[in-house]
Amino acid sequence: MEGYITIHSPATVANLVCGFDILGLCLEQPYDVMYMKLTDEPGVVIRSIGEQELPADPAANTAGAPLLELIEEKKLNNGFEVIIDKKIRPGSGIGSSSASAAGAIAGANHLLSNILLKEDLVRYAMAGEKVAAGVKHADNVAPAIYGGISLIRSIFPLDIISIPCPDLYVTVIHPQIEVKTSDARQILKKQVLLKDAIKQWGNIAGLVTGFMQNNLELISRSLEDVIIEPVRSILIPGFNEIKTSSINAGALGGGISGSGPSIFMLSETKEIAGKVESTASEIYKNLNVECNTYLTKINRQGVKIF
Amino acid sequence: MEGYITIHSPATVANLVCGFDILGLCLEQPYDVMYMKLTDEPGVVIRSIGEQELPADPAANTAGAPLLELIEEKKLNNGFEVIIDKKIRPGSGIGSSSASAAGAIAGANHLLSNILLKEDLVRYAMAGEKVAAGVKHADNVAPAIYGGISLIRSIFPLDIISIPCPDLYVTVIHPQIEVKTSDARQILKKQVLLKDAIKQWGNIAGLVTGFMQNNLELISRSLEDVIIEPVRSILIPGFNEIKTSSINAGALGGGISGSGPSIFMLSETKEIAGKVESTASEIYKNLNVECNTYLTKINRQGVKIF
């Protein structure tokens, strides 16, 4: 589109198994396509094209809110026009709202000749997450902006660490059912057993070490969530069957993406990831649940701008 | 001692701050000195020399129990004589019992021409820990045998991962008070808040990443325990003051060693570690609590055999 930059803002997997609330992963597919340009007056205009209708009020839009905050904080004399072709379905659990937020702020930064650090981009993008979810969280926007796997050690103050990892294939299975983030939050107990928490932090330490050492067996052994998954997976029909069949097909492991309903599985090869995809599709067919799937890879770059 | 091998079996720090029950570290100082030789008949003879008196019954001795298990399982035709000069004070919280167990089984393995894997050594040594603490745990014996920093992702099945780490100095401060392991266990709540558990697994992921990337600032930020330390530190007089003064002196951070009463602090330089030592000694002097201290380093080798 002439006069506009083009942005590919990726889907992401938050709550990476034992890394609930702290570990997220960036996907190559799917991604939102966005077009942006500077305007002469401070302010934000949002237009959506494509199948999904989005709020036109920028303060109520996950792409608009970060831009309004940027304009105000940096006292900009310019504004932004943003055209969004949303390909990532809202409510799918693979960071649809964060893709808008991350894409918009990364695009704005590009148009402003990169005045912001990546950490600042995450901070602004979290304003978009607040519009969508009511709370600021970073385990989708951080991997969308940094690419790869992001550890969010802390939100206040923000502390993001990129975790080196092997080139893995990711199968995403999105059953067409609705799991509200607020329901998925409410189902969690406020207290957990210390012995389960210890198991969880043993696994997260193993998972991070496995990623950094390219140790696929360690990654596989550590992809275990004894706290969140047993509770939340009951909201997702077919979850246990898909997990078992995926691991039988050779997947390293996986779990619920974000707060669901999408399920993701990590695999060493495209062939295994494909088997995971076809087996899962078959399971949902038998359950009469429509689903769409993605066979993709870890995206090391994050938001791409053309 | 003629006809005997000489073993230096090191002290260790278990429960490494946010790595409660899963992360341990091996120290250069102090260490037990042990002498061992094969005997003609299956069986174990334990003798102790030096200041500490130890149980002579091998089944009740943390060095003897692993050897008895080894003799039985491997149907050995030989036995072992072990002479122990215990330098690590029992009850100090720096792995005194595990040093006996790890040293004995590593020595036996040496005398048997290394028939066992390191993981097997840990498994046998845990039998010694059971004699001492009533439960099998590995976060002292694993670093004693592997050296460096050990992640014990799981006990059953045993899963030990060596975590690469920078050359750090360790100050150990041992106040001469008694904290029983059973009391230290009992004071812990069986349940913890999910939000605290999340903070803890963010910190453990940050700590492991910091160790592997030689990122001292990340190590320092991640050396935070929001679950165990706030409860257990009340058993250790002067704890908060020593922690604050150590960090003011430039230490990266630290906490309770094992279940206490020893306190350990990690530092980048010997100079800082020395300041930590002198300040802590001063604090205990003012509190009229006797203490002894060690200024030492991370021991990458573990048990040493001559």
XYZ file of C-alpha atoms in Angstrom:
612
model
C 0.000 0.000 0.000
C 1.675 3.149 -1.142
C 2.868 5.573 1.504
C 2.405 3.016 4.258
C 4.851 0.642 5.897
C 3.738 -3.001 6.043
C 3.977 -4.889 9.330
C 3.712 -8.605 9.979
C 2.882 -8.989 13.641
C 3.073 -12.584 14.839
C 0.993 -14.846 17.000
C 2.613 -15.966 20.241
C 2.281 -18.718 22.829
C 2.170 -17.427 26.409
C 2.148 -19.540 29.587
C 4.653 -21.948 28.074
C 3.743 -25.133 30.000
C 5.627 -24.898 33.330
C 6.407 -21.226 32.570
C 2.964 -19.904 33.492
C 2.972 -16.086 33.416
C 6.711 -15.866 32.713
C 7.600 -17.630 29.449
C 6.363 -16.935 25.927
C 7.297 -18.027 22.404
C 6.969 -16.281 19.041
C 5.421 -18.065 16.032
C 6.105 -17.684 12.314
C 2.425 -18.323 11.520
C -0.175 -16.878 11.737
C 0.443 -13.114 11.772
C -1.597 -9.957 11.421
C -0.856 -7.700 8.491
C -0.852 -4.020 9.367
C -0.190 -0.845 7.373
C 0.901 2.355 9.059
C 1.871 5.909 8.279
C 2.554 9.111 10.147
C -0.144 11.777 10.112
C 0.300 15.516 10.576
C -1.696 15.900 13.763
C -1.257 14.012 17.064
C -3.963 11.379 17.270
C -4.659 7.855 16.091
C -6.931 6.654 13.315
C -7.698 2.932 13.207
C -9.266 1.181 10.244
C -9.807 -2.504 9.961
C -9.960 -4.445 6.729
C -10.514 -8.146 6.299
C -12.838 -10.461 8.159
C -12.557 -9.260 11.735
C -14.245 -6.064 12.880
C -12.235 -4.158 15.480
C -13.071 -1.194 17.739
C -12.566 2.060 15.799
C -12.099 4.125 18.978
C -8.299 4.084 19.408
C -8.515 4.178 23.228
C -10.573 0.972 23.133
C -8.400 -0.687 20.505
C -5.377 -2.762 21.457
C -3.348 -1.182 18.651
C -4.562 2.336 19.454
C -3.977 2.462 23.195
C -0.153 2.034 23.017
C 0.050 4.717 20.310
C -1.999 7.206 22.333
C 0.285 6.599 25.300
C 3.358 7.084 23.099
C 2.042 10.356 21.641
C 1.270 11.700 25.090
C 4.482 10.611 26.808
C 6.807 11.743 24.039
C 4.717 14.871 23.315
C 4.730 13.981 19.615
C 3.552 16.515 17.026
C 2.559 13.674 14.700
C -0.062 10.983 14.881
C -0.596 7.595 13.239
C -2.955 5.969 10.830
C -3.186 2.219 11.256
C -4.918 -0.228 8.937
C -5.312 -3.691 10.427
C -5.952 -6.880 8.546
C -6.445 -9.202 11.481
C -5.588 -12.761 10.591
C -5.169 -14.055 14.158
C -8.592 -14.825 15.509
C -9.499 -13.010 18.724
C -10.063 -15.440 21.586
C -7.877 -18.142 20.071
C -5.280 -18.037 22.862
C -2.332 -17.266 20.595
C -1.933 -13.567 21.357
C -4.333 -11.903 18.952
C -4.612 -8.696 20.973
C -0.898 -8.580 21.645
C -0.120 -8.869 17.928
C -2.075 -5.652 17.317
C -0.382 -3.889 20.203
C 3.135 -5.094 19.395
C 2.752 -4.447 15.662
C 1.423 -0.922 16.165
C 4.131 0.186 18.560
C 6.935 -1.474 16.576
C 5.579 0.203 13.444
C 5.403 3.586 15.181
C 8.983 3.177 16.358
C 10.081 2.417 12.809
C 8.264 5.525 11.508
C 9.989 7.587 14.229
C 13.440 6.289 13.207
C 13.772 3.834 16.101
C 13.775 6.177 19.086
C 12.676 3.424 21.465
C 14.414 0.416 23.006
C 12.788 -3.007 22.699
C 11.988 -2.925 26.397
C 10.130 0.366 25.879
C 8.169 -1.180 23.021
C 7.029 -3.921 25.397
C 6.064 -1.338 27.994
C 3.864 0.572 25.524
C 2.420 -2.606 24.049
C 1.331 -3.681 27.529
C -1.068 -0.712 27.468
C -2.821 -2.534 24.617
C -2.956 -5.729 26.645
C -4.604 -3.769 29.424
C -7.367 -2.703 27.030
C -7.893 -6.341 26.028
C -7.476 -8.195 29.309
C -7.822 -5.559 32.039
C -4.328 -6.275 33.337
C -0.853 -5.610 32.032
C 1.007 -8.745 31.141
C 3.992 -9.210 28.875
C 4.292 -12.877 28.017
C 2.708 -12.338 24.602
C 3.999 -8.873 23.683
C 7.585 -9.605 24.758
C 8.093 -12.602 22.423
C 6.170 -10.748 19.657
C 8.708 -7.922 19.886
C 11.911 -9.818 20.744
C 11.197 -12.988 18.770
C 12.203 -16.451 19.974
C 11.514 -17.339 23.578
C 11.183 -14.594 26.179
C 11.475 -14.927 29.914
C 9.587 -12.206 31.761
C 11.232 -12.477 35.155
C 9.303 -9.514 36.465
C 6.695 -7.044 35.189
C 7.238 -4.296 37.794
C 10.031 -3.465 37.159
C 10.031 -4.946 33.674
C 12.779 -7.573 33.272
C 12.840 -9.444 29.958
C 15.490 -12.018 29.043
C 15.774 -13.656 25.623
C 16.369 -17.394 25.980
C 18.414 -18.976 23.161
C 16.672 -22.055 21.815
C 16.897 -24.687 19.080
C 14.959 -24.428 15.798
C 11.779 -26.212 16.729
C 8.563 -26.826 14.843
C 5.329 -25.810 16.476
C 1.916 -27.289 15.801
C -0.963 -25.059 16.901
C -4.412 -26.601 17.167
C -7.294 -24.174 17.622
C -10.630 -25.786 18.400
C -13.518 -23.446 17.625
C -14.790 -23.169 21.170
C -14.760 -20.173 23.433
C -12.646 -20.035 26.603
C -12.849 -16.598 28.188
C -9.563 -15.402 29.696
C -11.497 -14.280 32.765
C -12.992 -17.790 33.219
C -9.580 -19.359 32.719
C -8.216 -17.050 35.425
C -11.078 -17.669 37.824
C -10.751 -21.444 37.680
C -7.241 -21.246 39.133
C -6.765 -21.714 42.852
C -5.113 -18.828 44.676
C -2.978 -21.294 46.632
C -0.921 -24.220 45.456
C 0.828 -27.033 47.294
C 4.470 -26.245 48.059
C 5.470 -29.687 46.748
C 3.791 -28.935 43.407
C 5.422 -25.510 43.248
C 8.818 -27.156 43.821
C 8.154 -29.598 40.986
C 7.162 -26.680 38.767
C 10.303 -24.671 39.450
C 12.425 -27.766 38.889
C 10.755 -28.108 35.507
C 11.117 -24.454 34.543
C 14.813 -24.559 35.442
C 15.164 -27.740 33.363
C 13.247 -26.265 30.444
C 15.321 -23.086 30.280
C 18.534 -25.114 30.568
C 17.322 -27.500 27.868
C 16.547 -24.601 25.515
C 19.936 -22.997 26.102
C 21.862 -26.255 25.723
C 19.880 -27.567 22.742
C 19.092 -30.598 24.864
C 15.874 -31.921 23.344
C 15.485 -34.766 25.834
C 15.740 -32.359 28.737
C 13.241 -30.015 27.065
C 10.880 -32.937 26.644
C 11.201 -34.132 30.253
C 10.712 -30.587 31.527
C 7.599 -29.795 29.470
C 5.334 -30.668 32.378
C 2.900 -28.385 34.185
C 1.570 -29.816 37.445
C -0.281 -26.676 38.529
C -2.205 -24.867 35.782
C -2.800 -27.503 33.111
C -4.607 -30.061 35.306
C -7.168 -27.365 36.161
C -7.522 -25.523 32.869
C -7.399 -28.484 30.518
C -10.891 -29.514 31.634
C -12.161 -26.456 29.725
C -10.717 -27.860 26.477
C -12.413 -30.964 25.055
C -9.976 -33.541 23.694
C -6.978 -31.986 25.412
C -5.583 -35.108 27.077
C -6.159 -37.253 24.014
C -4.365 -34.757 21.781
C -1.462 -34.453 24.171
C -1.034 -38.212 24.405
C -1.338 -38.740 20.661
C 1.152 -35.926 19.980
C 3.752 -37.411 22.288
C 3.144 -40.838 20.758
C 3.763 -39.218 17.358
C 7.165 -38.045 18.597
C 6.449 -34.494 19.808
C 8.685 -33.170 22.585
C 5.619 -31.985 24.477
C 3.381 -28.971 24.771
C 0.232 -27.761 26.432
C -2.360 -25.019 26.502
C -1.431 -21.871 24.587
C -2.101 -18.805 26.721
C -5.382 -19.413 28.485
C -6.636 -21.605 25.622
C -8.490 -22.957 23.814
C -5.515 -23.386 21.442
C -3.143 -26.239 22.123
C 0.492 -26.162 20.975
C 3.057 -28.912 20.582
C 6.818 -28.634 19.999
C 8.565 -31.065 17.644
C 12.075 -31.576 16.361
C 11.072 -32.177 12.724
C 8.447 -30.932 10.307
C 7.367 -34.511 9.742
C 6.531 -35.071 13.397
C 4.810 -31.686 13.626
C 2.701 -32.709 10.627
C 1.728 -36.002 12.260
C 0.712 -34.088 15.374
C -1.427 -31.815 13.209
C -3.234 -34.583 11.345
C -3.841 -36.689 14.442
C -5.261 -33.717 16.340
C -7.522 -32.785 13.419
C -8.815 -36.340 13.375
C -9.540 -36.261 17.095
C -11.568 -33.040 16.794
C -13.373 -34.419 13.756
C -14.472 -37.382 15.851
C -15.563 -35.019 18.624
C -17.517 -32.907 16.114
C -15.503 -29.842 17.097
C -14.343 -27.636 14.257
C -10.697 -26.724 14.462
C -8.039 -24.994 12.450
C -4.372 -25.764 12.726
C -0.983 -24.203 11.968
C 2.210 -26.072 11.265
C 4.870 -23.464 11.917
C 8.254 -22.750 13.523
C 9.671 -20.608 16.267
C 9.981 -17.073 14.885
C 13.344 -15.662 15.956
C 12.787 -12.157 14.633
C 9.411 -11.127 16.048
C 7.503 -8.294 14.344
C 8.682 -7.821 10.747
C 8.513 -4.459 8.995
C 8.713 -3.909 5.241
C 48.207 -42.775 55.162
C 49.867 -45.747 53.582
C 47.665 -48.231 51.755
C 44.711 -45.853 51.838
C 43.376 -43.430 49.258
C 42.790 -39.899 50.500
C 39.492 -38.185 49.785
C 38.555 -34.531 50.132
C 34.794 -34.400 50.289
C 33.420 -30.878 50.071
C 30.772 -28.861 51.846
C 27.807 -27.819 49.726
C 25.037 -25.227 49.723
C 21.581 -26.704 49.106
C 18.326 -24.776 48.653
C 20.110 -22.118 46.621
C 17.839 -19.106 47.332
C 14.918 -19.395 44.854
C 16.046 -22.967 44.031
C 14.601 -24.568 47.158
C 14.940 -28.365 46.969
C 16.299 -28.312 43.392
C 19.550 -26.324 43.230
C 22.833 -26.905 45.055
C 26.384 -25.573 44.857
C 29.741 -27.158 45.677
C 32.292 -25.317 47.853
C 36.103 -25.460 47.837
C 36.164 -25.020 51.630
C 35.571 -26.629 54.049
C 35.908 -30.324 53.236
C 36.096 -33.591 55.137
C 39.266 -35.640 54.839
C 38.641 -39.352 54.468
C 40.924 -42.346 54.021
C 39.673 -45.554 52.468
C 40.850 -48.993 51.477
C 39.344 -52.249 50.300
C 39.059 -55.062 52.825
C 38.946 -58.780 52.122
C 35.451 -59.466 53.479
C 32.181 -57.769 52.519
C 31.322 -55.291 55.266
C 32.144 -51.771 56.353
C 34.374 -50.577 59.146
C 34.092 -46.916 60.110
C 36.602 -45.111 62.279
C 36.538 -41.461 63.073
C 39.553 -39.364 63.917
C 39.638 -35.679 64.735
C 37.251 -33.619 66.815
C 33.850 -35.002 65.805
C 32.621 -38.336 67.101
C 30.585 -40.265 64.543
C 28.418 -43.404 64.809
C 30.634 -46.504 64.479
C 27.726 -48.677 63.313
C 27.973 -48.430 59.529
C 24.190 -48.737 59.037
C 23.706 -45.675 61.249
C 26.547 -43.746 59.674
C 26.019 -41.529 56.624
C 29.260 -42.833 55.089
C 28.494 -46.454 55.947
C 24.915 -46.745 54.657
C 25.750 -46.073 50.964
C 28.628 -48.573 51.129
C 26.446 -51.302 52.636
C 23.904 -50.709 49.877
C 26.638 -50.868 47.248
C 28.049 -54.137 48.644
C 24.613 -55.708 48.688
C 23.427 -54.524 45.293
C 26.646 -55.336 43.471
C 27.187 -58.525 45.491
C 30.762 -57.455 46.195
C 33.260 -59.901 47.683
C 35.172 -57.043 49.241
C 34.355 -54.529 51.931
C 35.651 -51.100 52.890
C 37.481 -49.498 55.735
C 36.773 -45.802 56.084
C 38.576 -43.365 58.327
C 36.823 -40.024 58.626
C 38.353 -36.779 59.783
C 35.227 -34.662 59.839
C 35.999 -31.016 59.338
C 32.503 -29.883 58.360
C 30.513 -29.426 61.512
C 27.312 -31.451 61.731
C 24.249 -29.207 61.889
C 25.959 -26.310 60.171
C 23.707 -26.389 57.111
C 26.488 -26.858 54.587
C 26.044 -30.528 53.842
C 28.083 -32.240 56.546
C 26.251 -35.561 56.275
C 26.273 -35.467 52.491
C 30.043 -34.938 52.438
C 30.513 -38.239 54.311
C 28.097 -40.045 52.001
C 29.449 -38.565 48.769
C 33.075 -39.031 49.799
C 32.573 -42.663 50.820
C 30.774 -43.720 47.664
C 33.136 -41.787 45.367
C 36.074 -43.370 47.187
C 34.564 -46.843 46.848
C 34.010 -46.265 43.142
C 37.653 -45.255 42.774
C 38.800 -48.390 44.625
C 36.576 -50.472 42.312
C 38.120 -48.887 39.179
C 35.160 -46.590 38.470
C 32.393 -49.076 37.795
C 29.674 -46.531 38.575
C 28.253 -43.505 36.742
C 28.047 -40.186 38.582
C 24.291 -40.519 38.701
C 24.669 -43.892 40.428
C 27.020 -42.323 42.956
C 24.308 -39.787 43.786
C 21.754 -42.566 44.126
C 23.899 -44.481 46.631
C 24.886 -41.320 48.484
C 21.207 -40.504 48.986
C 21.026 -43.615 51.194
C 23.393 -41.750 53.514
C 21.171 -38.699 53.460
C 18.283 -40.893 54.479
C 20.199 -42.003 57.574
C 20.864 -38.365 58.469
C 17.587 -36.667 57.557
C 15.025 -39.466 57.270
C 14.335 -38.582 53.629
C 16.272 -38.977 50.438
C 17.282 -35.683 48.921
C 20.001 -34.908 46.417
C 20.667 -31.193 46.477
C 23.766 -31.654 48.631
C 25.113 -34.981 47.347
C 24.669 -34.075 43.661
C 26.854 -30.929 43.750
C 29.342 -32.743 46.041
C 29.758 -35.415 43.348
C 29.362 -33.369 40.164
C 30.985 -30.136 41.392
C 29.752 -26.691 40.399
C 26.031 -26.036 40.450
C 23.597 -28.944 40.153
C 19.961 -28.772 39.199
C 17.981 -31.715 40.571
C 14.925 -31.503 38.340
C 13.499 -34.658 39.834
C 14.419 -37.221 42.496
C 12.150 -40.059 41.336
C 13.319 -40.686 38.658
C 16.639 -39.021 39.371
C 17.365 -36.198 36.896
C 20.515 -34.158 37.550
C 21.714 -31.382 35.258
C 25.033 -29.546 35.698
C 24.540 -25.799 35.252
C 27.579 -23.944 33.857
C 28.379 -20.913 35.975
C 30.932 -18.140 36.391
C 33.827 -18.343 38.872
C 32.234 -16.818 41.925
C 33.474 -16.326 45.448
C 31.354 -17.626 48.267
C 31.318 -16.349 51.816
C 29.875 -18.795 54.320
C 28.894 -17.501 57.750
C 28.089 -20.129 60.362
C 26.624 -18.772 63.588
C 27.006 -21.247 66.449
C 23.308 -21.783 67.028
C 21.266 -24.908 66.447
C 18.557 -25.074 63.775
C 17.190 -28.600 63.493
C 16.378 -29.658 59.942
C 13.085 -31.056 61.211
C 12.161 -27.676 62.772
C 13.166 -25.865 59.611
C 10.906 -28.234 57.652
C 7.998 -27.913 60.063
C 7.952 -24.125 59.963
C 7.149 -24.179 56.240
C 3.556 -23.897 55.125
C 2.230 -26.754 52.991
C 0.544 -24.266 50.682
C 1.887 -21.143 49.040
C 0.216 -18.336 47.132
C 0.183 -18.933 43.375
C 1.415 -15.377 42.805
C 4.435 -16.044 45.030
C 5.110 -19.353 43.270
C 5.047 -17.510 39.910
C 7.549 -14.974 41.226
C 9.743 -17.820 42.451
C 9.757 -19.678 39.126
C 10.498 -16.416 37.310
C 13.492 -15.998 39.597
C 14.747 -19.567 39.207
C 14.517 -19.259 35.421
C 16.412 -15.949 35.631
C 19.035 -17.396 37.977
C 19.770 -20.421 35.795
C 19.935 -18.205 32.691
C 22.220 -15.764 34.502
C 24.574 -18.578 35.548
C 24.715 -19.985 32.027
C 25.212 -16.593 30.372
C 27.705 -15.251 32.936
C 25.271 -12.389 33.492
C 26.108 -11.195 37.005
C 23.413 -8.532 37.090
C 20.755 -11.066 36.172
C 22.106 -13.467 38.803
C 21.916 -10.698 41.362
C 18.345 -9.680 40.459
C 17.229 -13.311 40.494
C 18.739 -14.186 43.887
C 15.428 -13.620 45.626
C 13.363 -16.146 47.559
C 9.831 -14.976 48.346
C 8.635 -18.288 49.798
C 11.097 -20.057 52.091
C 13.458 -17.349 53.299
C 10.817 -15.024 54.804
C 9.692 -17.920 57.031
C 12.989 -19.598 57.873
C 15.117 -16.517 58.346
C 13.346 -15.774 61.619
C 15.192 -18.802 63.056
C 18.534 -17.134 62.310
C 19.432 -14.067 64.388
C 21.043 -11.269 62.405
C 19.997 -12.727 59.048
C 18.404 -9.614 57.541
C 21.166 -7.351 58.795
C 23.842 -9.599 57.301
C 22.036 -9.843 53.992
C 21.648 -6.074 53.742
C 25.234 -5.382 54.761
C 26.526 -7.993 52.278
C 24.637 -6.458 49.384
C 25.806 -3.011 50.450
C 29.364 -4.383 50.371
C 28.814 -5.417 46.753
C 27.737 -9.071 47.036
C 25.486 -10.385 44.272
C 23.176 -11.857 46.883
C 22.671 -15.024 48.847
C 20.554 -16.533 51.566
C 20.188 -19.430 53.948
C 22.439 -22.405 53.212
C 20.425 -25.622 53.330
C 18.066 -25.316 56.251
C 20.498 -23.076 58.121
C 21.868 -21.738 60.337
C 24.704 -20.999 57.893
C 24.283 -18.032 55.567
C 26.060 -17.824 52.226
C 26.728 -14.899 49.925
C 28.004 -14.903 46.327
C 30.458 -12.245 45.172
C 32.313 -11.417 42.001
C 35.655 -10.699 43.659
C 37.642 -11.974 46.611
C 37.784 -8.446 47.969
C 34.001 -8.139 48.148
C 33.679 -11.638 49.607
C 36.197 -10.597 52.284
C 34.203 -7.471 53.126
C 31.083 -9.606 53.450
C 32.974 -11.891 55.831
C 34.311 -9.137 58.076
C 31.019 -7.250 58.229
C 29.082 -10.396 59.115
C 31.620 -11.316 61.816
C 31.216 -7.859 63.289
C 27.408 -8.182 63.313
C 27.565 -11.504 65.197
C 30.136 -10.089 67.594
C 27.692 -7.307 68.446
C 24.917 -9.883 68.892
C 27.187 -11.973 71.161
C 26.789 -14.952 68.828
C 29.914 -16.942 68.096
C 30.416 -17.621 64.429
C 32.982 -19.079 62.099
C 33.325 -18.099 58.476
C 34.768 -19.392 55.212
C 35.898 -17.289 52.296
C 35.904 -19.732 49.439
C 34.978 -20.332 45.788
C 32.676 -22.519 43.774
C 34.323 -25.943 43.522
C 33.964 -27.197 39.958
C 35.389 -30.649 40.573
C 33.468 -31.961 43.545
C 34.976 -34.818 45.588
C 38.743 -35.027 45.069
C 40.640 -38.283 45.364
C 44.423 -38.618 45.824
